Coordinates of C-alpha atoms and ligand atoms in Angstrom, one line a residue:
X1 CA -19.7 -12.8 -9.0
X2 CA -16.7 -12.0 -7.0
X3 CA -15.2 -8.6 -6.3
X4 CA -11.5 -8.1 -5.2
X5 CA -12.1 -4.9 -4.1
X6 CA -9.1 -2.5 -2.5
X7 CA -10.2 -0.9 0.8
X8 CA -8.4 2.1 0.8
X9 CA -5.5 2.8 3.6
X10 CA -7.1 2.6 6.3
X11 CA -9.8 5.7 6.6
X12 CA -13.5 4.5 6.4
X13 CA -14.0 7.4 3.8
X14 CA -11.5 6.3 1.5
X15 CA -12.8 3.4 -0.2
X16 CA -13.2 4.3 -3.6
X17 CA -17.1 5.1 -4.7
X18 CA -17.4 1.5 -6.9
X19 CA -16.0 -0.3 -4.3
X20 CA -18.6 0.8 -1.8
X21 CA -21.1 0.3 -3.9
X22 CA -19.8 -3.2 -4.0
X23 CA -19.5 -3.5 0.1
X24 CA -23.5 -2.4 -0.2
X25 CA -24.6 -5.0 -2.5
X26 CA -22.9 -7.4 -0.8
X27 CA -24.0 -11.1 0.7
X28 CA -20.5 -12.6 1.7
X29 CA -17.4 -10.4 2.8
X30 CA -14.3 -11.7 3.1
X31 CA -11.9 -9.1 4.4
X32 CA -8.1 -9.0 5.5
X33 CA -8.8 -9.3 8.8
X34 CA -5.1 -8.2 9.8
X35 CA -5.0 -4.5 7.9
X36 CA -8.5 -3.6 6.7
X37 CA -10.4 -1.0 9.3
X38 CA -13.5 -3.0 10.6
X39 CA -15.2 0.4 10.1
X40 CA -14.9 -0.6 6.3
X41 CA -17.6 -3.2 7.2
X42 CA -20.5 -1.0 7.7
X43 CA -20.9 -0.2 4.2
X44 CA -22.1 -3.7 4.0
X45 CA -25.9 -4.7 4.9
X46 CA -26.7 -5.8 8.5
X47 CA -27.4 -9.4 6.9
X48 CA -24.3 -9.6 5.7
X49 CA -21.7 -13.0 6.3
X50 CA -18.6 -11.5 6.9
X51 CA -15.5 -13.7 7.1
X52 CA -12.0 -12.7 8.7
X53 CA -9.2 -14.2 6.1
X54 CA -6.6 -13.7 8.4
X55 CA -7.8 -16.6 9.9
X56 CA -8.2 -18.8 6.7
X57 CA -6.3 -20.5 4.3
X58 CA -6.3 -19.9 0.7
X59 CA -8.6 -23.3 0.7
X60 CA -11.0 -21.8 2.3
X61 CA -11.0 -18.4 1.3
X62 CA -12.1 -19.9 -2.1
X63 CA -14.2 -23.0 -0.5
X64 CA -16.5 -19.1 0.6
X65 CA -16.3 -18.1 -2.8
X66 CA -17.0 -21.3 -4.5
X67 CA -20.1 -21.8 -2.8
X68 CA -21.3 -18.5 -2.4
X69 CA -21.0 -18.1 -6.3
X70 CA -23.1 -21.6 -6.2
X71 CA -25.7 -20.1 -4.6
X72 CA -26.1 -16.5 -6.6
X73 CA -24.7 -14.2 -4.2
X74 CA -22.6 -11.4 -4.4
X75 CA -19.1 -11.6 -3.0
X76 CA -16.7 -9.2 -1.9
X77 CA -12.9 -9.9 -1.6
X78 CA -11.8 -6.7 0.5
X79 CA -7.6 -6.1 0.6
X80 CA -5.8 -3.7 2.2
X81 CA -4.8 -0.6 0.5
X82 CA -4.9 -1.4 -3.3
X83 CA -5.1 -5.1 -4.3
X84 CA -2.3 -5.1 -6.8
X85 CA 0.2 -4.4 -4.2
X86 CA 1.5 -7.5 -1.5
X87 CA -1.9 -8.7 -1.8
X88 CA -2.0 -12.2 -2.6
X89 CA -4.7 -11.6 -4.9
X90 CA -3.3 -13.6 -8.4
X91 CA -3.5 -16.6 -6.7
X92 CA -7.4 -16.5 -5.8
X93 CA -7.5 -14.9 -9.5
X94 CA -5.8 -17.8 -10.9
X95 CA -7.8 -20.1 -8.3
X96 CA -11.1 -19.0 -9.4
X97 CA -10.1 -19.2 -13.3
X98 CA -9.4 -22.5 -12.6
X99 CA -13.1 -23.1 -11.0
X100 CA -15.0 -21.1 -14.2
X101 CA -15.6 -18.2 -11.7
X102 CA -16.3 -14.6 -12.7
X103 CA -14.5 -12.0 -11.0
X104 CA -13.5 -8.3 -11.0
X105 CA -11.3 -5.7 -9.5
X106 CA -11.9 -2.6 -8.0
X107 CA -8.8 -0.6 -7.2
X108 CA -8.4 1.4 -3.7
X109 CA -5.9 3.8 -2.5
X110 CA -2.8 1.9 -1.5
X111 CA -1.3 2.5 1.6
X112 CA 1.7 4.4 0.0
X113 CA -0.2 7.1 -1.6
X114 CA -1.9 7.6 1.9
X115 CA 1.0 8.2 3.1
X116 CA 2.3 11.1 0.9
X117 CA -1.3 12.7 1.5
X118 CA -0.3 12.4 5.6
X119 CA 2.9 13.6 5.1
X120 CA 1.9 16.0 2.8
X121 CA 5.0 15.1 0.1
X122 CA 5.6 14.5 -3.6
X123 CA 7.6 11.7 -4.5
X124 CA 8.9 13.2 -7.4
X125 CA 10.3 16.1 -7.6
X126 CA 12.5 17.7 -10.5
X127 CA 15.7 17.9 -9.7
X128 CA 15.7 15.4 -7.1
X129 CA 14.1 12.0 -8.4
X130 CA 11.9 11.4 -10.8
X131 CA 11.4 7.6 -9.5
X132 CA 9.9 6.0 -6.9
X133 CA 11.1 2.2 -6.2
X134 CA 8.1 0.1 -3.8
X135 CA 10.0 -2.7 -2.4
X136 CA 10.0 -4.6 0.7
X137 CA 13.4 -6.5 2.9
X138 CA 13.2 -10.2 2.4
X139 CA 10.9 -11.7 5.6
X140 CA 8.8 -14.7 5.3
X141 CA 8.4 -14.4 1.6
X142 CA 12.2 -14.3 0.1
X143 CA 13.2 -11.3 -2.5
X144 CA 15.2 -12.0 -6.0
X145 CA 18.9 -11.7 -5.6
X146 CA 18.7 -9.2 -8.4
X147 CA 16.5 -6.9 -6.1
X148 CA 18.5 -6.4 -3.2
X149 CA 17.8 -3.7 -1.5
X150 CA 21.8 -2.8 -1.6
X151 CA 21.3 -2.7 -5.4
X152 CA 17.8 -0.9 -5.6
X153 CA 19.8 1.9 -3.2
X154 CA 22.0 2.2 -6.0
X155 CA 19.8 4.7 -7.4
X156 CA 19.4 7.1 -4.7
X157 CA 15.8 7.4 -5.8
X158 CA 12.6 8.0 -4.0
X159 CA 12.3 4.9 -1.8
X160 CA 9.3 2.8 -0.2
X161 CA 9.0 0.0 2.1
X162 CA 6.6 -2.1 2.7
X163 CA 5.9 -5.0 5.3
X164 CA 9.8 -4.0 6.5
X165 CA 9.1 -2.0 9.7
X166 CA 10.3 -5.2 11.7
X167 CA 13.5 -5.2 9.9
X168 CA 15.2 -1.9 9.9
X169 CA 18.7 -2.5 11.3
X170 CA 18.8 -4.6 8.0
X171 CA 17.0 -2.2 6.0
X172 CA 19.7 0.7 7.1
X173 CA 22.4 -1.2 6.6
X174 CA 21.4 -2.6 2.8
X175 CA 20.6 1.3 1.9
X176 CA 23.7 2.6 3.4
X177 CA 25.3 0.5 1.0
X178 CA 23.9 2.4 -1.6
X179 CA 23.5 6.2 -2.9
X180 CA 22.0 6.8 1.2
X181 CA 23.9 8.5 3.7
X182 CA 23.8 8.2 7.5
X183 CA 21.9 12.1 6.9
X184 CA 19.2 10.9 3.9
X185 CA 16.2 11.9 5.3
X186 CA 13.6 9.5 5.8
X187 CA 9.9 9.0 7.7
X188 CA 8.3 5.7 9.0
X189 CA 4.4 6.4 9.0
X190 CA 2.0 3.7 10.9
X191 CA -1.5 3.0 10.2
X192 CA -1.7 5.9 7.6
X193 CA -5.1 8.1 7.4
X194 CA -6.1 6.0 10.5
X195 CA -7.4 7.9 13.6
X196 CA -3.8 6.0 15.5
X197 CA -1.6 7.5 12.6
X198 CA 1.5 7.9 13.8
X199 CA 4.0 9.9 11.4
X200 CA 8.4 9.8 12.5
X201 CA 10.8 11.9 10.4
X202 CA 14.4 11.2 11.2
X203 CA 17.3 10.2 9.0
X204 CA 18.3 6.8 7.8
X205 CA 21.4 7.1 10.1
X206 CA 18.5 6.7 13.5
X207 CA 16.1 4.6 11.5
X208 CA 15.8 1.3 13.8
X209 CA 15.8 3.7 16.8
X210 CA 12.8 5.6 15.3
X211 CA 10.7 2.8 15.3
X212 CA 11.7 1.5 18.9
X213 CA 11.2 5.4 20.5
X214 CA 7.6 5.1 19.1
X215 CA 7.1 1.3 19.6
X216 CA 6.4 0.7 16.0
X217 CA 7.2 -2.9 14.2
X218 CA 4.5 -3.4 12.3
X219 CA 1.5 -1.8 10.2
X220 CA 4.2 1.2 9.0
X221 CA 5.5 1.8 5.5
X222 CA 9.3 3.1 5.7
X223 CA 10.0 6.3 3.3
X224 CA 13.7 7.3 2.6
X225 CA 14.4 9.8 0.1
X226 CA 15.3 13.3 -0.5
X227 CA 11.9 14.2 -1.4
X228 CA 11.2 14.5 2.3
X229 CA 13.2 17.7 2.8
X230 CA 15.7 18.2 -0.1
X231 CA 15.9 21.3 -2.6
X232 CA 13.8 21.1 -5.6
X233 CA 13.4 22.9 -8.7
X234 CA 10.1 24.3 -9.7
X235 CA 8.3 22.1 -12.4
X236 CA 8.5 23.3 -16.2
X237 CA 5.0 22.8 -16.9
X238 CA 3.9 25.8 -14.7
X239 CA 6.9 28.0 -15.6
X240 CA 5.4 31.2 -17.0
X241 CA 8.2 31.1 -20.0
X242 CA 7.3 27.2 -21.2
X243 CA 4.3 27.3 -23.4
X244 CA 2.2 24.1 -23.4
X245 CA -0.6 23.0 -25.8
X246 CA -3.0 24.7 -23.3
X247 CA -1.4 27.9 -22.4
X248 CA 1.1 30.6 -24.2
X249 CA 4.3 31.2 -22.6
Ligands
SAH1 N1 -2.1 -3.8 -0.7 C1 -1.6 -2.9 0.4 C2 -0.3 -3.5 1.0 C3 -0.5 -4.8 1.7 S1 1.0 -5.4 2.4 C4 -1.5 -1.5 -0.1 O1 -1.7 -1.2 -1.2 O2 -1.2 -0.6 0.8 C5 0.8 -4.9 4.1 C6 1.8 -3.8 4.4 O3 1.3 -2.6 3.8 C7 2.0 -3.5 5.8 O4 3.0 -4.3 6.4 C8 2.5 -2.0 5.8 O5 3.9 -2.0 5.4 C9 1.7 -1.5 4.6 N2 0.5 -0.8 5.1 C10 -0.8 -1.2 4.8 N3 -1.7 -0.3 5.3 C11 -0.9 0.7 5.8 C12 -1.2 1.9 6.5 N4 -2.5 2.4 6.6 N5 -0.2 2.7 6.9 C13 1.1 2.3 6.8 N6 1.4 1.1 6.2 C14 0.4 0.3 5.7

């Protein structure tokens, strides 16, 4: 059996509870070598096989799995974050179909939701967005037309970037072209919930020079939006005059 488990942002502690229970049960870990904290891999039993997939292809990724199925052992596929998100993950789903192989997913805390906790923001917040668009700028894996990130800034909505901290002249110039300003506040957070965090709030209009003052071009999600410091309005649910199924206005 394999299990495509999410590891959580980035903090030891923040694997969910199934998924550890999965890293102790398991004979063969494959992890993403690249963005998963090693720390991760004590969970797992000192016998252990532990494989780095940053160094493998998808060939050999499942070539582990296949034969560690074969032989009755329990396998864990550990991603980065949540698995549904820029992991790679349909593939060896699709992969392992193909080959008759069970498989599951555990869910983790994605790196973006880490993030907000570090930050200590809400995404959505009445009266300034109520939507939050996850995209990335087009790198070594090209992005529909249709989503450019000129026409996703259209909206002027909560905004995060992934796997784009290399590309921020580009990423500034495609927002600004949108419902941004040069003054649209924004934050660039590295290695979230890791001990190296590193959080810097600026404005879209300094957002390349952010990330060269604190040497950061990789490992960092890019957060524009007014949520970081606009005025909100308070949320009906809690308003003493709305009355709700549970409590009486
Ligand atoms: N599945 C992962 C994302 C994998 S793509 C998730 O749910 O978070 C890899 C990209 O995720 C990185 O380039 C970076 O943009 C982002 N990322 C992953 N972990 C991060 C962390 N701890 N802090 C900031 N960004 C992170």
């Amino acid at each position: 059996m394999i299990w495509f488990v999410g590891a959580g942002p980035g903090a030891k502690d923040l694997i969910t509870v199934r998924g550890q229970e999965r890293l102790q049960k398991a004979d063969i870990v494959i992890y993403t070598g690249s963005l998963v904290n090693p720390a991760l891999l004590e969970h797992a039993p000192a016998a252990c096989r532990v494989y780095n997939s940053a160094e493998m292809t998808l060939e050999e990724v499942i070539a582990v799995m296949r034969q560690g199925d074969a032989d009755g052992q329990e396998i864990v596929r550990l991603h980065t974050g949540d698995p549904c998100l820029y992991g790679a993950v349909r593939e060896q789903m699709d992969a392992l179909e193909a080959l008759g192989i069970a498989y599951a997913v555990c869910p983790g805390v994605s790196s973006f939701c880490g993030a907000a906790a570090s930050l200590r923001a809400e995404y959505t917040l009445p009266g300034l967005t109520q939507s939050v668009i996850i995209t990335r700028a087009a790198g070594m894996t090209a992005v529909p037309e249709r989503e450019r990130l000129s026409a996703l800034a259209q909206h002027g909505a909560t905004m995060i970037l992934f796997l784009s901290a290399g590309l921020l002249e580009t990423v500034k110039s495609e927002l600004l072209q949108g419902a941004y300003t040069e003054t649209t506040p924004c934050a660039l957070v590295y290695k979230a919930t890791w001990e190296d965090e590193k959080i810097v709030r600026g404005t879209l209009g300094r957002l390349p020079e952010m990330a060269q003052e604190h040497g950061i071009r990789k490992t960092a999600l890019v957060l524009v939006g007014e949520f970081l410091d606009g005025a909100y309005e308070l949320s009906r649910l809690y308003a003493p005059d709305f009355s709700t199924e549970y409590r009486k206005a």
